[in-house]
Amino acid sequence: MSLNMDIDRTPAMSRSLALLLNTPVVIAAIIISGIGGTFQFGICLSVMTSPSMFIKEFVNRTCVQRYNVSLEEWQVSLIWSFTMSIFSIGGLLGSLAAGALSTAFGRKKCMWFNNFVAISGALLMLLSKTAKSFEMIMVGRFLYGINTGLNTILHMTYVVECTPKRLRGMVGVTACTFISIGKLCAQLLGMSELLGTDERWQWLLGFNGLPALLQLLTLPLLPESPHYLLLHKDDSQGCEKALRQLWGHKDHSVEMEEMLEQHAKEVRSHTVMELIRNQTLRWQLLTIIVTFTVMQLCGANAVFFYSHEVFRGAGLREDQSRYVALGTSLCEVSTSFVCFMILNSIGRKVLIYGGYMCMSATLGLLTVTLYLQHQVQWLSYCSVVLVYLFICFFSCGPAALTPPLPGEIFNQSFQSAAYTIAGIVHWLGMFLLGMLFPIIVEHFGSFCFLIFLFFCLAGGLFVKFHVPETKHCSMLEITAEFQKMHCKRETSQKRQSTVQKAW
């Protein structure tokens, strides 16, 4: 039976890959939008780790030169924490503005102009050391946050809308892939042999300007989103031209009819408040809130933080652990590619649910091995293996498939509002985790993983019982599946309540 399943799945995956390879403009759209989108986010997540010591010394040295005052350690830590957290504040503001701006001006135009925000931030970073101003680093991080908050949503919206329905799930995974590549790139550039030195750290912080410049030059070669042209501009000819440019000179009448049907039902883009008040979409909204919250609170950042401690506990020297730590990013990149290949065979729901369940088991085992590794030496090597396994499960499931969810389970008129809510939850979760995580680690140590284990279990069970499979389904079909799934449950609960009242 399993052999027959494999035979059925392989042609499906081959057809999807063949369809993607036959649409080179879609591939170009994925790469160009990703370079200025989630790739920038990945860089910003990792780029501050390597030069942190040099930047803290720069902050203290600047205060001595300006005010003849040497800062205490807690004061430097406070400035550093604010410099790190202001990125999340900028990201939140950018995500709040993304929906309105993309609806008013279009996905492509917003992405193009947003590159100037990143380039401005990069210039501030590059000039901060010469100007002897650590405040310029703060402002640069804030601008990076705005750029990332905008482009993360714009990137996902544009790619999903430019992709044939059959490929949307596979293409959505590329957002996670670009984040992983951005992290890996920042870690590589942060090595002491490259830009991770006291003389060159400002060039490392200003690296975001290069992908922004690259997207600025290449994005005009791509068409605007066909969905945007038809739904918001009522430009059927422009939509058809964009489809031909993206998907080839074929008959796209079926796709046009689907969009026209949707266009006839939804005449405008709805606001966030309208989405919140819409009772028919409450389970889709709850799905976005739960999945994006759990993705931040599942323990991924905790595992990355502890990875250096785990590697040192396994007997690796500091210079060795830096190179082994690169393996975490390599795991992310390789696993996201694996997810891209197997997505259409296994399905989104199974990968997200299974990912969270495997992550829960891994966190439980990691807590045990970290607690006992001082008594049993060989357990430290088990901890290293568990760190890599956790990252693989996270990258292949929740990290890869959660970001494109708003574009898959909401129709066109609600997508901007859904992405805005997802962005708010994402950035608030990141900000709160950044503020609370040091306190959690200080009080609970390695037992902090038990807290994250709870969130992984809760997220996995929610997806298992409340989210339908979206593989090869249109947005109308997915909406119908949500209603079918929860109408049955609500009807059953009402009947049970009626019986209890009767007794």
Coordinates of C-alpha atoms in Angstrom, one line a residue:
M1 CA 0.0 0.0 0.0
S2 CA 2.8 2.4 0.8
L3 CA 4.4 1.6 -2.5
N4 CA 1.3 2.7 -4.3
M5 CA 1.2 5.9 -2.3
D6 CA 4.8 6.7 -3.3
I7 CA 4.0 5.9 -6.9
D8 CA 1.0 8.4 -6.8
R9 CA 3.0 11.1 -5.0
T10 CA 6.0 11.1 -7.3
P11 CA 4.3 12.2 -10.5
A12 CA 2.4 14.9 -8.6
M13 CA 5.7 16.4 -7.3
S14 CA 7.3 16.0 -10.8
R15 CA 4.4 17.8 -12.4
S16 CA 4.7 20.6 -9.9
L17 CA 8.4 21.0 -10.5
A18 CA 7.9 20.8 -14.3
L19 CA 5.3 23.5 -14.1
L20 CA 7.6 25.7 -12.0
L21 CA 10.5 25.2 -14.4
N22 CA 8.2 26.1 -17.3
T23 CA 7.5 29.5 -15.8
P24 CA 10.9 31.2 -15.6
V25 CA 9.4 34.6 -14.8
V26 CA 7.7 33.2 -11.7
I27 CA 11.1 31.9 -10.7
A28 CA 12.6 35.3 -11.3
A29 CA 9.7 36.9 -9.2
I30 CA 10.5 34.5 -6.3
I31 CA 14.2 35.4 -6.3
I32 CA 13.9 39.1 -6.8
S33 CA 11.1 39.6 -4.3
G34 CA 12.9 37.3 -1.8
I35 CA 16.2 39.2 -2.0
G36 CA 14.5 42.3 -0.8
G37 CA 11.9 40.5 1.3
T38 CA 12.5 37.8 3.9
F39 CA 16.2 37.6 3.0
Q40 CA 16.6 41.0 4.6
F41 CA 14.7 39.7 7.7
G42 CA 17.1 36.8 8.0
I43 CA 20.1 39.1 7.9
C44 CA 18.7 41.4 10.5
L45 CA 18.0 38.5 12.9
S46 CA 21.7 37.3 12.9
V47 CA 23.8 40.3 11.9
M48 CA 24.1 41.8 15.4
T49 CA 25.3 38.7 17.1
S50 CA 28.9 38.6 15.9
P51 CA 29.9 42.3 16.3
S52 CA 28.0 42.8 19.6
M53 CA 31.2 43.1 21.7
F54 CA 32.6 45.7 19.3
I55 CA 29.4 47.7 19.2
K56 CA 29.2 47.8 23.0
E57 CA 32.8 49.0 23.2
F58 CA 31.9 51.6 20.6
V59 CA 29.0 52.8 22.7
N60 CA 31.1 53.1 25.8
R61 CA 34.0 54.8 23.9
T62 CA 31.7 57.3 22.3
C63 CA 30.3 58.3 25.7
V64 CA 33.8 58.8 27.1
Q65 CA 34.8 61.0 24.1
R66 CA 31.6 63.0 24.3
Y67 CA 30.8 63.4 28.0
N68 CA 34.0 62.0 29.6
V69 CA 31.8 59.4 31.3
S70 CA 32.5 55.7 31.3
L71 CA 29.2 53.7 31.3
E72 CA 28.6 50.9 33.7
E73 CA 27.9 47.4 32.4
W74 CA 24.2 47.6 33.1
Q75 CA 24.0 50.9 31.2
V76 CA 25.7 49.5 28.1
S77 CA 23.4 46.4 28.3
L78 CA 20.4 48.7 28.5
I79 CA 21.5 50.7 25.4
W80 CA 22.2 47.4 23.6
S81 CA 18.8 45.9 24.5
F82 CA 17.1 49.0 23.2
T83 CA 19.1 48.9 19.9
M84 CA 18.0 45.3 19.4
S85 CA 14.4 45.8 20.4
I86 CA 13.8 48.9 18.3
F87 CA 14.0 46.6 15.2
S88 CA 10.8 44.9 16.3
I89 CA 9.1 48.3 16.9
G90 CA 10.0 49.3 13.3
G91 CA 8.8 46.0 12.0
L92 CA 5.4 46.4 13.8
L93 CA 4.9 49.8 12.3
G94 CA 5.9 48.5 8.8
S95 CA 3.5 45.6 9.0
L96 CA 0.7 47.9 10.1
A97 CA 1.2 50.1 7.1
A98 CA 1.7 47.2 4.6
G99 CA -1.9 46.4 3.9
A100 CA -3.0 50.0 3.2
L101 CA 0.0 50.9 1.1
S102 CA -0.1 47.7 -1.0
T103 CA -3.8 48.3 -1.7
A104 CA -3.4 52.0 -2.6
F105 CA -0.2 51.7 -4.7
G106 CA 0.2 48.1 -5.6
R107 CA 2.5 45.3 -4.4
K108 CA 5.4 45.9 -6.9
K109 CA 5.5 49.7 -6.5
C110 CA 5.5 49.5 -2.6
M111 CA 8.4 46.9 -2.7
W112 CA 10.4 49.2 -5.1
F113 CA 10.1 52.3 -3.0
N114 CA 10.7 50.4 0.3
N115 CA 14.2 49.7 -0.9
F116 CA 15.0 53.3 -0.3
V117 CA 14.2 52.8 3.4
A118 CA 16.7 49.9 3.6
I119 CA 19.4 51.9 1.8
S120 CA 18.9 54.9 4.1
G121 CA 19.3 52.5 7.1
A122 CA 22.5 51.0 5.5
L123 CA 24.0 54.5 5.0
L124 CA 23.4 55.4 8.7
M125 CA 25.1 52.1 9.7
L126 CA 28.1 52.7 7.4
L127 CA 28.6 56.3 8.7
S128 CA 27.9 55.6 12.4
K129 CA 31.6 54.8 13.2
T130 CA 33.0 57.8 11.3
A131 CA 30.4 60.1 12.9
K132 CA 31.0 58.5 16.4
S133 CA 27.3 58.1 16.9
F134 CA 25.7 55.0 18.2
E135 CA 22.4 56.7 17.9
M136 CA 22.8 56.3 14.1
I137 CA 22.9 52.5 14.6
M138 CA 19.6 52.7 16.5
V139 CA 17.9 54.8 13.8
G140 CA 19.3 52.4 11.2
R141 CA 17.9 49.4 13.0
F142 CA 14.6 51.1 13.2
L143 CA 14.6 51.8 9.5
Y144 CA 15.6 48.1 8.9
G145 CA 12.6 47.1 11.0
I146 CA 10.2 49.3 8.9
N147 CA 11.7 47.9 5.7
T148 CA 11.4 44.3 6.9
G149 CA 7.9 44.7 8.3
L150 CA 6.7 46.1 5.0
N151 CA 8.6 43.7 2.7
T152 CA 7.8 40.5 4.6
I153 CA 4.1 41.0 3.9
L154 CA 4.6 42.5 0.5
H155 CA 7.0 39.7 -0.5
M156 CA 4.5 36.9 0.5
T157 CA 1.5 38.7 -1.0
Y158 CA 3.2 39.3 -4.3
V159 CA 4.7 35.9 -4.7
V160 CA 1.4 34.0 -3.9
E161 CA -0.6 36.2 -6.2
C162 CA 1.9 35.7 -9.1
T163 CA 1.9 31.9 -8.8
P164 CA -0.4 29.3 -10.3
K165 CA -2.7 27.8 -7.7
R166 CA -1.0 24.4 -7.8
L167 CA 2.4 26.0 -6.9
R168 CA 1.3 28.4 -4.2
G169 CA 2.2 26.1 -1.3
M170 CA 5.6 25.3 -2.7
V171 CA 6.4 28.9 -3.5
G172 CA 5.2 30.0 -0.1
V173 CA 7.9 27.9 1.5
T174 CA 10.6 30.0 -0.2
A175 CA 9.9 32.8 2.3
C176 CA 11.4 30.6 5.0
T177 CA 14.2 29.6 2.6
F178 CA 15.2 33.2 2.1
I179 CA 15.2 33.8 5.9
S180 CA 17.5 30.9 6.4
I181 CA 19.8 32.0 3.6
G182 CA 19.8 35.5 5.1
K183 CA 20.8 34.1 8.5
L184 CA 23.5 32.0 7.0
C185 CA 24.9 34.9 5.0
A186 CA 25.0 37.1 8.1
Q187 CA 26.8 34.4 10.1
L188 CA 29.3 33.9 7.3
L189 CA 30.0 37.6 6.9
G190 CA 30.3 38.0 10.7
M191 CA 33.3 35.6 10.9
S192 CA 36.5 37.2 12.1
E193 CA 38.1 36.4 8.7
L194 CA 35.6 38.6 6.9
L195 CA 33.6 41.5 8.4
G196 CA 33.3 40.5 12.1
T197 CA 36.2 42.6 13.3
D198 CA 36.5 45.9 15.2
E199 CA 37.7 47.6 12.0
R200 CA 35.0 46.3 9.7
W201 CA 31.8 45.8 11.7
Q202 CA 30.1 48.8 10.3
W203 CA 30.3 47.3 6.8
L204 CA 28.6 44.2 8.2
L205 CA 25.7 46.2 9.6
G206 CA 25.4 48.1 6.3
F207 CA 25.2 45.0 4.2
N208 CA 21.4 45.2 3.9
G209 CA 21.8 48.1 1.5
L210 CA 23.3 45.7 -1.2
P211 CA 20.3 43.4 -1.6
A212 CA 18.0 46.4 -1.4
L213 CA 20.0 48.0 -4.3
L214 CA 19.8 44.8 -6.2
Q215 CA 16.0 44.6 -5.9
L216 CA 15.7 48.3 -6.8
L217 CA 17.4 47.6 -10.1
T218 CA 15.7 44.3 -11.0
L219 CA 12.1 44.7 -9.8
P220 CA 11.0 46.9 -12.7
L221 CA 11.5 43.9 -15.0
L222 CA 8.6 42.0 -13.3
P223 CA 4.9 42.7 -13.8
E224 CA 2.5 43.9 -11.2
S225 CA 0.4 41.2 -9.3
P226 CA -2.4 40.0 -11.7
H227 CA -4.8 39.7 -8.7
Y228 CA -4.1 43.3 -7.8
L229 CA -4.6 44.6 -11.3
L230 CA -8.0 42.8 -11.7
L231 CA -9.4 43.2 -8.2
H232 CA -8.2 46.7 -7.2
K233 CA -7.6 48.4 -10.6
D234 CA -10.3 46.7 -12.6
D235 CA -7.7 46.3 -15.4
S236 CA -8.6 43.0 -17.1
Q237 CA -6.2 43.6 -20.0
G238 CA -3.3 44.4 -17.6
C239 CA -4.2 41.2 -15.7
E240 CA -4.2 39.1 -18.8
K241 CA -0.9 40.6 -19.9
A242 CA 0.7 40.0 -16.5
L243 CA -0.5 36.3 -16.5
R244 CA 1.0 35.8 -20.0
Q245 CA 4.3 37.3 -18.9
L246 CA 4.3 35.2 -15.7
W247 CA 2.8 31.9 -16.8
G248 CA 3.5 31.8 -20.5
H249 CA 1.5 32.5 -23.7
K250 CA -1.2 30.0 -23.1
D251 CA -4.9 30.1 -22.5
H252 CA -5.5 31.4 -19.0
S253 CA -9.3 31.7 -19.3
V254 CA -9.9 29.4 -16.3
E255 CA -7.7 31.4 -14.0
M256 CA -9.3 34.6 -15.2
E257 CA -12.8 33.2 -14.6
E258 CA -11.8 32.2 -11.1
M259 CA -10.5 35.7 -10.4
L260 CA -13.5 37.3 -12.1
E261 CA -15.8 35.2 -9.9
Q262 CA -14.0 36.3 -6.9
H263 CA -13.9 39.9 -8.2
A264 CA -17.7 39.8 -8.6
K265 CA -18.2 38.7 -5.0
E266 CA -15.7 41.0 -3.4
V267 CA -15.7 44.5 -4.6
R268 CA -13.1 46.0 -2.2
S269 CA -10.4 45.2 0.2
H270 CA -11.6 44.9 3.8
T271 CA -10.1 46.5 6.8
V272 CA -8.7 44.8 9.9
M273 CA -11.7 45.6 12.0
E274 CA -14.0 44.2 9.3
L275 CA -12.1 41.0 9.3
I276 CA -12.2 40.8 13.1
R277 CA -16.0 41.4 13.1
N278 CA -16.7 38.9 10.3
Q279 CA -18.2 35.8 12.0
T280 CA -17.9 33.6 9.0
L281 CA -14.0 34.0 9.0
R282 CA -13.5 33.6 12.8
W283 CA -11.7 30.3 12.5
Q284 CA -9.4 31.5 9.8
L285 CA -8.6 34.5 11.9
L286 CA -8.0 32.3 15.0
T287 CA -5.8 30.1 12.9
I288 CA -3.6 33.1 11.9
I289 CA -3.4 34.3 15.5
V290 CA -2.6 30.9 17.0
T291 CA 0.0 29.8 14.4
F292 CA 1.9 33.0 14.3
T293 CA 1.9 33.2 18.1
V294 CA 3.1 29.7 18.5
M295 CA 5.8 30.2 15.9
Q296 CA 7.4 32.9 18.1
L297 CA 6.9 31.0 21.4
C298 CA 7.8 27.5 20.2
G299 CA 11.4 27.8 21.5
A300 CA 13.3 28.3 18.3
N301 CA 15.1 31.4 19.6
A302 CA 15.8 29.6 22.9
V303 CA 17.4 26.7 21.0
F304 CA 19.5 29.0 18.9
F305 CA 20.6 30.9 22.1
Y306 CA 21.5 27.6 23.9
S307 CA 23.3 26.1 20.9
H308 CA 26.5 27.8 21.8
E309 CA 26.2 26.5 25.4
V310 CA 25.4 23.0 24.1
F311 CA 28.4 23.0 21.8
R312 CA 30.8 24.2 24.5
G313 CA 29.3 21.5 26.8
A314 CA 30.2 18.9 24.2
G315 CA 33.9 19.9 24.5
L316 CA 34.2 22.2 21.5
R317 CA 36.5 25.2 21.8
E318 CA 35.2 28.7 21.2
D319 CA 36.8 28.9 17.8
Q320 CA 35.4 25.5 16.9
S321 CA 31.8 26.2 18.2
R322 CA 31.6 29.3 15.9
Y323 CA 32.0 27.0 12.8
V324 CA 29.7 24.3 14.2
A325 CA 27.1 27.0 14.9
L326 CA 27.0 27.6 11.2
G327 CA 25.5 24.2 10.9
T328 CA 22.3 25.4 12.5
S329 CA 21.8 27.8 9.6
L330 CA 22.9 25.2 7.1
C331 CA 20.2 22.9 8.6
E332 CA 17.6 25.6 8.1
V333 CA 18.5 26.1 4.5
S334 CA 18.8 22.4 3.5
T335 CA 15.6 21.5 5.4
S336 CA 13.6 24.3 3.8
F337 CA 14.6 23.0 0.4
V338 CA 13.5 19.5 1.4
C339 CA 10.1 21.0 2.5
F340 CA 9.9 22.6 -0.9
M341 CA 10.3 19.2 -2.6
I342 CA 7.9 17.2 -0.4
L343 CA 5.2 19.7 0.3
N344 CA 2.8 18.7 -2.5
S345 CA 3.2 15.1 -1.6
I346 CA 2.6 15.3 2.1
G347 CA 0.6 18.5 2.5
R348 CA 0.8 21.6 4.7
K349 CA -1.3 20.4 7.6
V350 CA 0.7 17.2 8.2
L351 CA 4.0 19.1 8.0
I352 CA 2.9 21.8 10.5
Y353 CA 1.2 19.4 12.9
G354 CA 4.0 16.8 12.6
G355 CA 6.6 19.5 13.0
Y356 CA 5.2 20.7 16.3
M357 CA 4.8 17.2 17.6
C358 CA 8.4 16.3 16.8
M359 CA 9.6 19.6 18.2
S360 CA 7.8 18.8 21.5
A361 CA 9.5 15.5 21.8
T362 CA 12.9 17.0 21.0
L363 CA 12.5 19.8 23.6
G364 CA 11.6 17.2 26.2
L365 CA 14.6 15.1 25.4
L366 CA 16.9 18.2 25.2
T367 CA 15.8 19.3 28.7
V368 CA 16.8 15.9 30.1
T369 CA 20.1 15.8 28.3
L370 CA 21.1 19.3 29.3
Y371 CA 20.2 18.6 32.9
L372 CA 22.2 15.4 33.1
Q373 CA 25.1 16.1 30.8
H374 CA 27.4 17.1 33.7
Q375 CA 26.8 13.7 35.3
V376 CA 26.9 11.7 32.0
Q377 CA 29.5 13.1 29.6
W378 CA 28.3 11.5 26.4
L379 CA 24.8 13.1 26.8
S380 CA 26.4 16.4 25.7
Y381 CA 26.8 14.9 22.2
C382 CA 23.1 13.8 22.3
S383 CA 22.3 17.5 23.1
V384 CA 24.1 18.6 19.9
V385 CA 22.2 16.1 17.8
L386 CA 18.9 17.2 19.4
V387 CA 19.6 20.9 18.6
Y388 CA 20.1 20.0 14.9
L389 CA 17.0 17.8 14.9
F390 CA 14.9 20.6 16.5
I391 CA 16.0 23.1 13.9
C392 CA 15.2 20.6 11.1
F393 CA 11.7 19.9 12.4
F394 CA 11.1 23.6 12.8
S395 CA 12.3 24.6 9.4
C396 CA 10.5 21.8 7.5
G397 CA 7.2 22.5 9.1
P398 CA 6.1 25.6 11.1
A399 CA 8.8 28.0 9.9
A400 CA 8.3 27.2 6.2
L401 CA 4.5 26.9 6.1
T402 CA 3.2 29.5 8.6
P403 CA 4.2 32.7 6.8
P404 CA 2.2 32.0 3.6
L405 CA -0.9 30.9 5.5
P406 CA -2.8 34.3 5.3
G407 CA -2.5 34.2 1.5
E408 CA -3.8 30.6 1.4
I409 CA -6.8 30.6 3.7
F410 CA -8.2 34.1 3.0
N411 CA -9.7 35.3 -0.2
Q412 CA -8.2 38.3 -2.0
S413 CA -10.3 41.0 -0.3
F414 CA -9.3 39.9 3.2
Q415 CA -5.6 39.1 2.5
S416 CA -4.2 42.5 3.3
A417 CA -6.0 42.6 6.6
A418 CA -5.0 39.0 7.4
Y419 CA -1.3 39.8 6.7
T420 CA -1.5 42.9 8.8
I421 CA -2.8 40.9 11.8
A422 CA -0.2 38.2 11.2
G423 CA 2.5 40.9 11.2
I424 CA 1.2 42.5 14.4
V425 CA 1.2 39.1 16.2
H426 CA 4.6 38.2 14.8
W427 CA 6.4 41.5 15.8
L428 CA 4.7 41.8 19.2
G429 CA 5.7 38.2 19.9
M430 CA 9.3 38.8 18.9
F431 CA 9.4 42.0 21.0
L432 CA 7.9 40.3 24.1
L433 CA 10.2 37.3 23.7
G434 CA 13.2 39.5 23.4
M435 CA 12.3 41.3 26.6
L436 CA 11.3 38.3 28.6
F437 CA 13.6 35.6 27.4
P438 CA 16.7 36.7 29.4
I439 CA 14.6 36.7 32.5
I440 CA 13.1 33.2 31.7
V441 CA 16.6 31.8 31.1
E442 CA 17.9 33.4 34.3
H443 CA 15.2 31.8 36.5
F444 CA 14.6 28.5 34.7
G445 CA 17.8 27.7 32.9
S446 CA 17.5 24.7 30.6
F447 CA 14.0 24.0 32.1
C448 CA 12.7 27.0 30.0
F449 CA 12.3 24.4 27.2
L450 CA 9.4 22.9 29.1
I451 CA 7.5 26.2 28.7
F452 CA 8.1 26.2 25.0
L453 CA 7.2 22.5 24.8
F454 CA 3.7 23.4 26.0
F455 CA 3.3 25.9 23.2
C456 CA 4.5 23.4 20.6
L457 CA 1.9 20.8 21.8
A458 CA -0.9 23.4 21.9
G459 CA 0.0 24.7 18.4
G460 CA 0.2 21.2 16.9
L461 CA -3.1 20.0 18.4
F462 CA -4.8 23.2 17.2
V463 CA -3.7 22.6 13.7
K464 CA -4.6 18.9 13.9
F465 CA -8.2 19.5 14.9
H466 CA -9.1 22.9 13.6
V467 CA -7.3 23.6 10.4
P468 CA -8.2 21.8 7.1
E469 CA -5.7 20.7 4.4
T470 CA -5.0 23.4 1.8
K471 CA -3.1 21.3 -0.7
H472 CA -4.3 22.0 -4.3
C473 CA -7.4 23.9 -3.0
S474 CA -8.6 27.2 -4.1
M475 CA -9.4 29.9 -1.4
L476 CA -13.2 29.3 -2.0
E477 CA -12.7 25.6 -1.3
I478 CA -10.6 26.2 1.8
T479 CA -13.3 28.6 3.1
A480 CA -15.9 25.9 2.5
E481 CA -13.7 23.3 4.3
F482 CA -13.4 25.6 7.4
Q483 CA -17.1 26.0 7.5
K484 CA -17.8 22.3 7.0
M485 CA -15.3 21.3 9.7
H486 CA -16.6 23.7 12.4
C487 CA -20.2 23.7 11.5
K488 CA -20.2 20.0 12.3
R489 CA -18.4 20.5 15.6
E490 CA -20.8 23.4 16.6
T491 CA -23.8 21.4 15.6
S492 CA -22.6 18.5 17.7
Q493 CA -22.0 20.7 20.7
K494 CA -25.5 22.3 20.4
R495 CA -27.1 18.8 20.3
Q496 CA -25.1 17.7 23.3
S497 CA -26.1 20.9 25.2
T498 CA -29.8 20.3 24.2
V499 CA -29.7 16.8 25.6
Q500 CA -28.1 17.9 28.8
K501 CA -30.8 20.6 29.3
A502 CA -33.5 18.0 28.6
W503 CA -32.1 15.8 31.4

